[in-house]
mmCIF file of C-alpha atoms in Angstrom:
data_model
loop_
_atom_site.group_PDB
_atom_site.id
_atom_site.type_symbol
_atom_site.label_atom_id
_atom_site.label_comp_id
_atom_site.label_asym_id
_atom_site.label_seq_id
_atom_site.Cartn_x
_atom_site.Cartn_y
_atom_site.Cartn_z
ATOM 1 C CA UNK U 1 19.189 -44.724 114.076
ATOM 2 C CA UNK U 2 17.874 -46.203 110.888
ATOM 3 C CA UNK U 3 18.821 -44.823 107.506
ATOM 4 C CA UNK U 4 16.492 -42.009 106.537
ATOM 5 C CA UNK U 5 15.476 -40.433 103.279
ATOM 6 C CA UNK U 6 17.145 -37.154 102.502
ATOM 7 C CA UNK U 7 14.984 -34.262 103.516
ATOM 8 C CA UNK U 8 15.164 -30.854 101.813
ATOM 9 C CA UNK U 9 16.477 -29.282 105.000
ATOM 10 C CA UNK U 10 19.472 -31.636 104.997
ATOM 11 C CA UNK U 11 21.331 -29.467 102.514
ATOM 12 C CA UNK U 12 21.116 -26.370 104.669
ATOM 13 C CA UNK U 13 22.074 -28.465 107.675
ATOM 14 C CA UNK U 14 25.141 -29.869 105.934
ATOM 15 C CA UNK U 15 26.218 -26.423 104.882
ATOM 16 C CA UNK U 16 25.824 -25.021 108.390
ATOM 17 C CA UNK U 17 27.606 -28.005 109.928
ATOM 18 C CA UNK U 18 30.512 -27.465 107.569
ATOM 19 C CA UNK U 19 30.601 -23.727 108.081
ATOM 20 C CA UNK U 20 30.710 -24.108 111.846
ATOM 21 C CA UNK U 21 33.050 -27.045 112.189
ATOM 22 C CA UNK U 22 35.736 -25.985 109.695
ATOM 23 C CA UNK U 23 37.265 -23.253 111.894
ATOM 24 C CA UNK U 24 37.252 -25.469 114.969
ATOM 25 C CA UNK U 25 38.811 -28.333 112.986
ATOM 26 C CA UNK U 26 41.610 -26.071 111.775
ATOM 27 C CA UNK U 27 42.152 -24.794 115.283
ATOM 28 C CA UNK U 28 42.127 -28.313 116.709
ATOM 29 C CA UNK U 29 44.657 -29.527 114.140
ATOM 30 C CA UNK U 30 47.053 -26.709 114.923
ATOM 31 C CA UNK U 31 46.584 -27.155 118.662
ATOM 32 C CA UNK U 32 47.079 -30.935 118.714
ATOM 33 C CA UNK U 33 50.098 -31.205 116.443
ATOM 34 C CA UNK U 34 51.547 -27.795 117.302
ATOM 35 C CA UNK U 35 51.194 -28.692 120.964
ATOM 36 C CA UNK U 36 52.814 -32.066 120.375
ATOM 37 C CA UNK U 37 55.681 -30.398 118.550
ATOM 38 C CA UNK U 38 56.095 -27.877 121.339
ATOM 39 C CA UNK U 39 56.278 -30.664 123.917
ATOM 40 C CA UNK U 40 58.865 -32.497 121.766
ATOM 41 C CA UNK U 41 60.868 -29.283 121.533
ATOM 42 C CA UNK U 42 60.850 -28.864 125.278
ATOM 43 C CA UNK U 43 61.817 -32.461 125.830
ATOM 44 C CA UNK U 44 64.608 -32.616 123.220
ATOM 45 C CA UNK U 45 65.680 -28.973 123.662
ATOM 46 C CA UNK U 46 65.163 -28.188 119.984
ATOM 47 C CA UNK U 47 63.079 -25.554 118.249
ATOM 48 C CA UNK U 48 62.057 -27.164 114.961
ATOM 49 C CA UNK U 49 59.167 -29.418 115.940
ATOM 50 C CA UNK U 50 56.721 -26.705 116.984
ATOM 51 C CA UNK U 51 56.487 -25.023 113.532
ATOM 52 C CA UNK U 52 56.563 -28.417 111.830
ATOM 53 C CA UNK U 53 53.719 -29.556 114.081
ATOM 54 C CA UNK U 54 51.615 -26.466 113.372
ATOM 55 C CA UNK U 55 52.013 -26.881 109.619
ATOM 56 C CA UNK U 56 51.326 -30.613 109.825
ATOM 57 C CA UNK U 57 48.204 -29.891 111.894
ATOM 58 C CA UNK U 58 46.887 -27.392 109.351
ATOM 59 C CA UNK U 59 47.579 -29.779 106.472
ATOM 60 C CA UNK U 60 45.788 -32.635 108.245
ATOM 61 C CA UNK U 61 42.778 -30.488 109.179
ATOM 62 C CA UNK U 62 42.445 -29.148 105.645
ATOM 63 C CA UNK U 63 42.571 -32.729 104.385
ATOM 64 C CA UNK U 64 39.954 -33.761 106.945
ATOM 65 C CA UNK U 65 37.672 -30.870 106.038
ATOM 66 C CA UNK U 66 38.142 -31.588 102.330
ATOM 67 C CA UNK U 67 37.268 -35.244 102.702
ATOM 68 C CA UNK U 68 34.315 -34.623 105.003
ATOM 69 C CA UNK U 69 32.641 -31.703 103.273
ATOM 70 C CA UNK U 70 34.374 -31.176 99.972
ATOM 71 C CA UNK U 71 32.079 -33.191 97.737
ATOM 72 C CA UNK I 1 28.776 5.267 139.395
ATOM 73 C CA UNK I 2 32.193 3.694 139.081
ATOM 74 C CA UNK I 3 32.485 4.651 135.420
ATOM 75 C CA UNK I 4 32.634 8.338 136.345
ATOM 76 C CA UNK I 5 35.559 8.077 138.735
ATOM 77 C CA UNK I 6 38.059 8.532 135.898
ATOM 78 C CA UNK I 7 36.675 12.024 135.389
ATOM 79 C CA UNK I 8 38.243 13.117 138.646
ATOM 80 C CA UNK I 9 41.540 13.380 136.787
ATOM 81 C CA UNK I 10 42.278 16.384 134.639
ATOM 82 C CA UNK I 11 42.907 14.310 131.531
ATOM 83 C CA UNK I 12 40.623 12.116 129.518
ATOM 84 C CA UNK I 13 41.049 8.459 130.350
ATOM 85 C CA UNK I 14 39.364 5.665 128.472
ATOM 86 C CA UNK I 15 37.222 3.435 130.706
ATOM 87 C CA UNK I 16 39.079 0.294 131.692
ATOM 88 C CA UNK I 17 37.539 -3.195 131.765
ATOM 89 C CA UNK I 18 37.969 -3.214 135.519
ATOM 90 C CA UNK I 19 35.785 -0.135 135.938
ATOM 91 C CA UNK I 20 33.187 -1.334 133.467
ATOM 92 C CA UNK I 21 32.803 -4.968 134.450
ATOM 93 C CA UNK I 22 34.057 -5.357 138.008
ATOM 94 C CA UNK I 23 30.985 -3.911 139.660
ATOM 95 C CA UNK I 24 30.510 -3.584 143.420
ATOM 96 C CA UNK I 25 27.776 -5.540 145.232
ATOM 97 C CA UNK I 26 24.394 -3.795 145.225
ATOM 98 C CA UNK I 27 23.843 -4.534 148.918
ATOM 99 C CA UNK I 28 26.998 -4.033 150.974
ATOM 100 C CA UNK I 29 28.081 -7.350 152.468
ATOM 101 C CA UNK I 30 26.281 -9.597 149.989
ATOM 102 C CA UNK I 31 29.242 -10.077 147.672
ATOM 103 C CA UNK I 32 27.616 -12.293 145.054
ATOM 104 C CA UNK I 33 24.679 -9.977 144.425
ATOM 105 C CA UNK I 34 26.009 -7.641 141.728
ATOM 106 C CA UNK I 35 24.363 -5.873 138.827
ATOM 107 C CA UNK I 36 24.781 -8.727 136.317
ATOM 108 C CA UNK I 37 23.223 -11.164 138.800
ATOM 109 C CA UNK I 38 20.296 -8.808 139.348
ATOM 110 C CA UNK I 39 19.829 -8.371 135.601
ATOM 111 C CA UNK I 40 20.060 -12.121 135.013
ATOM 112 C CA UNK I 41 17.325 -12.687 137.613
ATOM 113 C CA UNK I 42 15.171 -9.938 136.092
ATOM 114 C CA UNK I 43 15.665 -11.452 132.628
ATOM 115 C CA UNK I 44 14.576 -14.861 133.868
ATOM 116 C CA UNK I 45 11.451 -13.403 135.456
ATOM 117 C CA UNK I 46 10.761 -11.398 132.304
ATOM 118 C CA UNK I 47 11.058 -14.418 129.991
ATOM 119 C CA UNK I 48 8.888 -16.587 132.222
ATOM 120 C CA UNK I 49 6.363 -13.790 132.696
ATOM 121 C CA UNK I 50 6.061 -12.934 129.024
ATOM 122 C CA UNK I 51 5.695 -16.572 127.998
ATOM 123 C CA UNK I 52 3.174 -17.102 130.761
ATOM 124 C CA UNK I 53 1.169 -14.061 129.696
ATOM 125 C CA UNK I 54 1.260 -15.209 126.091
ATOM 126 C CA UNK I 55 0.547 -18.908 126.411
ATOM 127 C CA UNK I 56 -1.218 -19.447 129.753
ATOM 128 C CA UNK I 57 -4.587 -19.395 128.015
ATOM 129 C CA UNK I 58 -3.827 -19.450 124.299
ATOM 130 C CA UNK I 59 -6.444 -18.395 121.785
ATOM 131 C CA UNK I 60 -6.838 -19.875 118.332
ATOM 132 C CA UNK I 61 -6.781 -16.362 116.901
ATOM 133 C CA UNK I 62 -3.877 -14.781 118.796
ATOM 134 C CA UNK I 63 -4.182 -11.244 120.123
ATOM 135 C CA UNK I 64 -1.884 -8.873 121.959
ATOM 136 C CA UNK I 65 1.095 -10.400 123.719
ATOM 137 C CA UNK I 66 0.336 -13.891 122.415
ATOM 138 C CA UNK I 67 0.625 -12.526 118.890
ATOM 139 C CA UNK I 68 4.081 -11.045 119.531
ATOM 140 C CA UNK I 69 5.508 -14.060 121.366
ATOM 141 C CA UNK I 70 4.063 -16.422 118.792
ATOM 142 C CA UNK I 71 5.986 -14.510 116.174
ATOM 143 C CA UNK I 72 9.190 -15.099 118.154
ATOM 144 C CA UNK I 73 8.293 -18.769 118.623
ATOM 145 C CA UNK I 74 7.754 -19.186 114.896
ATOM 146 C CA UNK I 75 11.084 -17.514 114.207
ATOM 147 C CA UNK I 76 12.902 -19.964 116.501
ATOM 148 C CA UNK I 77 11.004 -22.915 115.042
ATOM 149 C CA UNK I 78 11.558 -22.042 111.384
ATOM 150 C CA UNK I 79 15.062 -20.575 111.544
ATOM 151 C CA UNK I 80 16.649 -22.479 114.431
ATOM 152 C CA UNK I 81 14.889 -25.757 115.192
ATOM 153 C CA UNK I 82 13.611 -27.121 111.878
ATOM 154 C CA UNK I 83 16.767 -26.699 109.794
ATOM 155 C CA UNK I 84 18.752 -28.764 112.314
ATOM 156 C CA UNK I 85 16.252 -31.051 113.984
ATOM 157 C CA UNK I 86 13.749 -31.731 111.224
ATOM 158 C CA UNK I 87 10.881 -33.810 112.560
ATOM 159 C CA UNK I 88 12.336 -33.720 116.090
ATOM 160 C CA UNK I 89 12.029 -29.931 116.117
ATOM 161 C CA UNK I 90 8.806 -29.719 118.141
ATOM 162 C CA UNK I 91 10.191 -31.829 120.987
ATOM 163 C CA UNK I 92 13.054 -29.366 121.510
ATOM 164 C CA UNK I 93 11.162 -26.132 121.035
ATOM 165 C CA UNK I 94 10.756 -25.614 124.795
ATOM 166 C CA UNK I 95 14.494 -25.620 125.355
ATOM 167 C CA UNK I 96 15.385 -23.648 122.243
ATOM 168 C CA UNK I 97 12.776 -20.938 122.780
ATOM 169 C CA UNK I 98 13.903 -20.537 126.398
ATOM 170 C CA UNK I 99 17.567 -20.330 125.424
ATOM 171 C CA UNK I 100 16.942 -17.905 122.586
ATOM 172 C CA UNK I 101 14.732 -15.527 124.560
ATOM 173 C CA UNK I 102 16.890 -15.672 127.674
ATOM 174 C CA UNK I 103 20.085 -14.867 125.784
ATOM 175 C CA UNK I 104 18.270 -12.185 123.777
ATOM 176 C CA UNK I 105 17.019 -10.452 126.931
ATOM 177 C CA UNK I 106 20.471 -10.822 128.568
ATOM 178 C CA UNK I 107 22.015 -9.100 125.583
ATOM 179 C CA UNK I 108 19.377 -6.425 125.139
ATOM 180 C CA UNK I 109 19.971 -5.416 128.776
ATOM 181 C CA UNK I 110 23.127 -3.820 127.335
ATOM 182 C CA UNK I 111 21.195 -1.024 125.652
ATOM 183 C CA UNK I 112 18.163 -0.667 127.937
ATOM 184 C CA UNK I 113 18.548 2.668 129.755
ATOM 185 C CA UNK I 114 19.491 2.314 133.461
ATOM 186 C CA UNK I 115 20.254 -1.394 133.060
ATOM 187 C CA UNK I 116 22.893 -0.858 130.357
ATOM 188 C CA UNK I 117 24.878 -3.954 131.094
ATOM 189 C CA UNK I 118 24.949 -7.014 128.861
ATOM 190 C CA UNK I 119 24.709 -9.950 131.260
ATOM 191 C CA UNK I 120 26.701 -12.245 128.961
ATOM 192 C CA UNK I 121 29.743 -9.962 129.186
ATOM 193 C CA UNK I 122 30.550 -11.874 132.376
ATOM 194 C CA UNK I 123 31.743 -15.180 130.965
ATOM 195 C CA UNK I 124 30.218 -17.233 133.784
ATOM 196 C CA UNK I 125 26.711 -16.732 132.384
ATOM 197 C CA UNK I 126 27.281 -17.960 128.817
ATOM 198 C CA UNK I 127 29.658 -20.621 130.163
ATOM 199 C CA UNK I 128 26.938 -22.204 132.306
ATOM 200 C CA UNK I 129 24.481 -22.185 129.398
ATOM 201 C CA UNK I 130 27.056 -23.642 127.010
ATOM 202 C CA UNK I 131 28.052 -26.322 129.538
ATOM 203 C CA UNK I 132 24.407 -27.312 129.974
ATOM 204 C CA UNK I 133 24.028 -27.666 126.213
ATOM 205 C CA UNK I 134 27.309 -29.585 126.110
ATOM 206 C CA UNK I 135 26.165 -32.021 128.799
ATOM 207 C CA UNK I 136 22.906 -32.482 126.912
ATOM 208 C CA UNK I 137 24.776 -33.047 123.656
ATOM 209 C CA UNK I 138 26.998 -35.773 125.117
ATOM 210 C CA UNK I 139 24.062 -37.386 126.946
ATOM 211 C CA UNK I 140 21.889 -37.482 123.825
ATOM 212 C CA UNK I 141 24.761 -38.728 121.700
ATOM 213 C CA UNK I 142 25.477 -41.624 124.056
ATOM 214 C CA UNK I 143 21.764 -42.370 124.405
ATOM 215 C CA UNK I 144 20.960 -42.396 120.697
ATOM 216 C CA UNK I 145 24.177 -43.754 119.204
ATOM 217 C CA UNK I 146 25.578 -45.785 122.104
ATOM 218 C CA UNK I 147 28.723 -44.805 123.991
ATOM 219 C CA UNK I 148 31.035 -46.478 121.492
ATOM 220 C CA UNK I 149 29.000 -45.465 118.479
ATOM 221 C CA UNK I 150 28.890 -41.826 119.491
ATOM 222 C CA UNK I 151 32.642 -41.474 119.748
ATOM 223 C CA UNK I 152 33.186 -43.653 116.710
ATOM 224 C CA UNK I 153 30.880 -41.495 114.589
ATOM 225 C CA UNK I 154 32.509 -38.377 115.936
ATOM 226 C CA UNK I 155 36.151 -39.369 115.612
ATOM 227 C CA UNK I 156 36.099 -41.669 112.590
ATOM 228 C CA UNK I 157 34.111 -40.078 109.733
ATOM 229 C CA UNK I 158 33.497 -42.743 107.090
ATOM 230 C CA UNK I 159 35.320 -42.859 103.784
ATOM 231 C CA UNK I 160 38.900 -42.172 104.771
ATOM 232 C CA UNK I 161 41.935 -44.427 104.283
ATOM 233 C CA UNK I 162 42.567 -46.461 107.451
ATOM 234 C CA UNK I 163 46.032 -45.225 108.528
ATOM 235 C CA UNK I 164 44.984 -41.608 108.318
ATOM 236 C CA UNK I 165 42.430 -42.127 111.111
ATOM 237 C CA UNK I 166 45.262 -42.361 113.580
ATOM 238 C CA UNK I 167 46.224 -38.787 112.699
ATOM 239 C CA UNK I 168 42.750 -37.333 112.299
ATOM 240 C CA UNK I 169 40.890 -38.822 115.272
ATOM 241 C CA UNK I 170 42.624 -36.534 117.831
ATOM 242 C CA UNK I 171 41.726 -33.488 115.733
ATOM 243 C CA UNK I 172 38.059 -34.495 115.608
ATOM 244 C CA UNK I 173 37.983 -35.240 119.301
ATOM 245 C CA UNK I 174 39.545 -31.927 120.311
ATOM 246 C CA UNK I 175 37.389 -30.012 117.855
ATOM 247 C CA UNK I 176 34.097 -31.580 118.967
ATOM 248 C CA UNK I 177 34.606 -32.131 122.663
ATOM 249 C CA UNK I 178 36.664 -29.127 123.746
ATOM 250 C CA UNK I 179 36.827 -26.364 121.145
ATOM 251 C CA UNK I 180 33.126 -26.494 120.190
ATOM 252 C CA UNK I 181 31.683 -25.850 123.687
ATOM 253 C CA UNK I 182 34.461 -23.367 124.412
ATOM 254 C CA UNK I 183 33.744 -21.238 121.344
ATOM 255 C CA UNK I 184 30.001 -21.612 121.957
ATOM 256 C CA UNK I 185 30.395 -19.670 125.210
ATOM 257 C CA UNK I 186 33.263 -17.396 124.209
ATOM 258 C CA UNK I 187 31.589 -16.187 121.010
ATOM 259 C CA UNK I 188 28.662 -14.777 122.963
ATOM 260 C CA UNK I 189 30.830 -13.478 125.803
ATOM 261 C CA UNK I 190 33.401 -11.745 123.576
ATOM 262 C CA UNK I 191 30.805 -10.040 121.402
ATOM 263 C CA UNK I 192 28.959 -8.638 124.391
ATOM 264 C CA UNK I 193 32.153 -7.658 126.199
ATOM 265 C CA UNK I 194 33.606 -5.825 123.197
ATOM 266 C CA UNK I 195 30.309 -4.157 122.337
ATOM 267 C CA UNK I 196 29.907 -2.821 125.860
ATOM 268 C CA UNK I 197 33.497 -1.517 125.858
ATOM 269 C CA UNK I 198 32.962 0.307 122.559
ATOM 270 C CA UNK I 199 29.714 1.966 123.592
ATOM 271 C CA UNK I 200 31.178 2.938 126.978
ATOM 272 C CA UNK I 201 34.276 4.392 125.349
ATOM 273 C CA UNK I 202 32.441 6.579 122.855
ATOM 274 C CA UNK I 203 29.835 7.784 125.315
ATOM 275 C CA UNK I 204 32.712 8.659 127.670
ATOM 276 C CA UNK I 205 34.349 10.658 124.864
ATOM 277 C CA UNK I 206 31.099 12.545 124.293
ATOM 278 C CA UNK I 207 30.506 13.153 127.991
ATOM 279 C CA UNK I 208 34.049 14.277 128.679
ATOM 280 C CA UNK I 209 34.524 16.671 125.752
ATOM 281 C CA UNK I 210 31.035 18.186 125.774
ATOM 282 C CA UNK I 211 30.181 18.360 129.466
ATOM 283 C CA UNK I 212 33.272 17.985 131.620
ATOM 284 C CA UNK I 213 35.904 19.905 129.649
ATOM 285 C CA UNK I 214 34.144 21.888 126.960
ATOM 286 C CA UNK I 215 36.774 23.575 124.768
ATOM 287 C CA UNK I 216 36.449 24.969 121.206
ATOM 288 C CA UNK I 217 38.766 22.275 119.856
ATOM 289 C CA UNK I 218 37.410 19.455 121.962
ATOM 290 C CA UNK I 219 33.763 20.070 121.102
ATOM 291 C CA UNK I 220 34.166 18.493 117.672
ATOM 292 C CA UNK I 221 35.641 15.363 119.219
ATOM 293 C CA UNK I 222 32.749 15.250 121.669
ATOM 294 C CA UNK I 223 30.190 15.501 118.871
ATOM 295 C CA UNK I 224 31.932 12.647 117.043
ATOM 296 C CA UNK I 225 31.790 10.641 120.277
ATOM 297 C CA UNK I 226 28.040 11.206 120.620
ATOM 298 C CA UNK I 227 27.372 10.303 116.983
ATOM 299 C CA UNK I 228 29.507 7.173 117.269
ATOM 300 C CA UNK I 229 27.660 6.196 120.445
ATOM 301 C CA UNK I 230 24.346 6.398 118.617
ATOM 302 C CA UNK I 231 25.598 4.480 115.581
ATOM 303 C CA UNK I 232 27.257 1.798 117.703
ATOM 304 C CA UNK I 233 24.172 1.409 119.874
ATOM 305 C CA UNK I 234 22.178 0.594 116.761
ATOM 306 C CA UNK I 235 24.859 -1.765 115.546
ATOM 307 C CA UNK I 236 25.079 -3.350 118.980
ATOM 308 C CA UNK I 237 21.346 -4.078 118.987
ATOM 309 C CA UNK I 238 21.830 -5.966 115.732
ATOM 310 C CA UNK I 239 24.772 -7.907 117.211
ATOM 311 C CA UNK I 240 22.758 -8.693 120.349
ATOM 312 C CA UNK I 241 20.012 -10.248 118.304
ATOM 313 C CA UNK I 242 22.479 -12.047 116.041
ATOM 314 C CA UNK I 243 24.399 -13.571 118.937
ATOM 315 C CA UNK I 244 21.222 -14.777 120.655
ATOM 316 C CA UNK I 245 20.187 -16.363 117.364
ATOM 317 C CA UNK I 246 23.600 -17.983 116.850
ATOM 318 C CA UNK I 247 23.707 -19.306 120.403
ATOM 319 C CA UNK I 248 20.321 -21.002 119.994
ATOM 320 C CA UNK I 249 21.232 -22.155 116.491
ATOM 321 C CA UNK I 250 24.442 -23.814 117.648
ATOM 322 C CA UNK I 251 22.537 -25.449 120.506
ATOM 323 C CA UNK I 252 20.094 -26.888 117.946
ATOM 324 C CA UNK I 253 23.008 -27.982 115.765
ATOM 325 C CA UNK I 254 24.721 -29.829 118.614
ATOM 326 C CA UNK I 255 21.481 -31.507 119.661
ATOM 327 C CA UNK I 256 20.719 -32.495 116.071
ATOM 328 C CA UNK I 257 24.226 -33.856 115.618
ATOM 329 C CA UNK I 258 23.790 -36.052 118.679
ATOM 330 C CA UNK I 259 20.374 -37.360 117.644
ATOM 331 C CA UNK I 260 21.555 -38.352 114.175
ATOM 332 C CA UNK I 261 25.153 -39.117 113.282
ATOM 333 C CA UNK I 262 26.583 -37.029 110.477
ATOM 334 C CA UNK I 263 26.289 -38.593 107.086
#
């Protein structure tokens, strides 16, 4: 689609988009990297990668949310 | 009435989900035809009928049922469609009005006497609606942004350092393609399920302590149960409306996001 002028409703739309996609981004980050860590743990018979993965996932999602909506 | 079977015991037992939601077929032998299916069919007929009555021969100066339904239409247009679809709003009003009114009637069935069962508390119903919206979202995204463009816009938001995309793209994909439709359905389902459980529990408390086993000490508990039932019914009506609104709003948001990539 071609570039459009900003309409007044865009602000409300951006806010709602952010409000609704932040929780699912956080959840997705935890699930992807926590899940990856859990699989690594199972494979290598360790127990450290799952918590590391969850924390990494949260950090990455917060960074993503900050860069996408935090301006 | 399956809900009353627990009263056969001598002690109060809270209603279990199995008693409340696992209802027997209405006609013996026709296993699929249960109360939620009947209510879903009635809701469909009701929505079609009301819209038909209102808009079959519309007047410039609306009267009666057209006036009421037009008010609902305007609400969906101004609060749901326009904020997310802008100038495309009118094209999608048919879908959004249908979704909003259908979900609203499904939910309101939870407090209508005799019906008293929120259709969406069986997850199959919201799941089918959410899946339809999801299919539409992916179709529109591929149609308007191209197959590659759609996934590129979704998974690679502009303005990030290159290496970080490798880490963030899976998060965006999971969040948009799996978690979003899942929560779309589960949000409606869980609200209706929990609301029905709460109302059933407190009305059971009132019924048990005031009618089944009336004792001087228990009467107070029964009165509290009745009062809580009334308060929660009011609260539940608010939640029913809110969830119908949110379901339609998220549908509009997904459609809008597919028509125009995020900026």
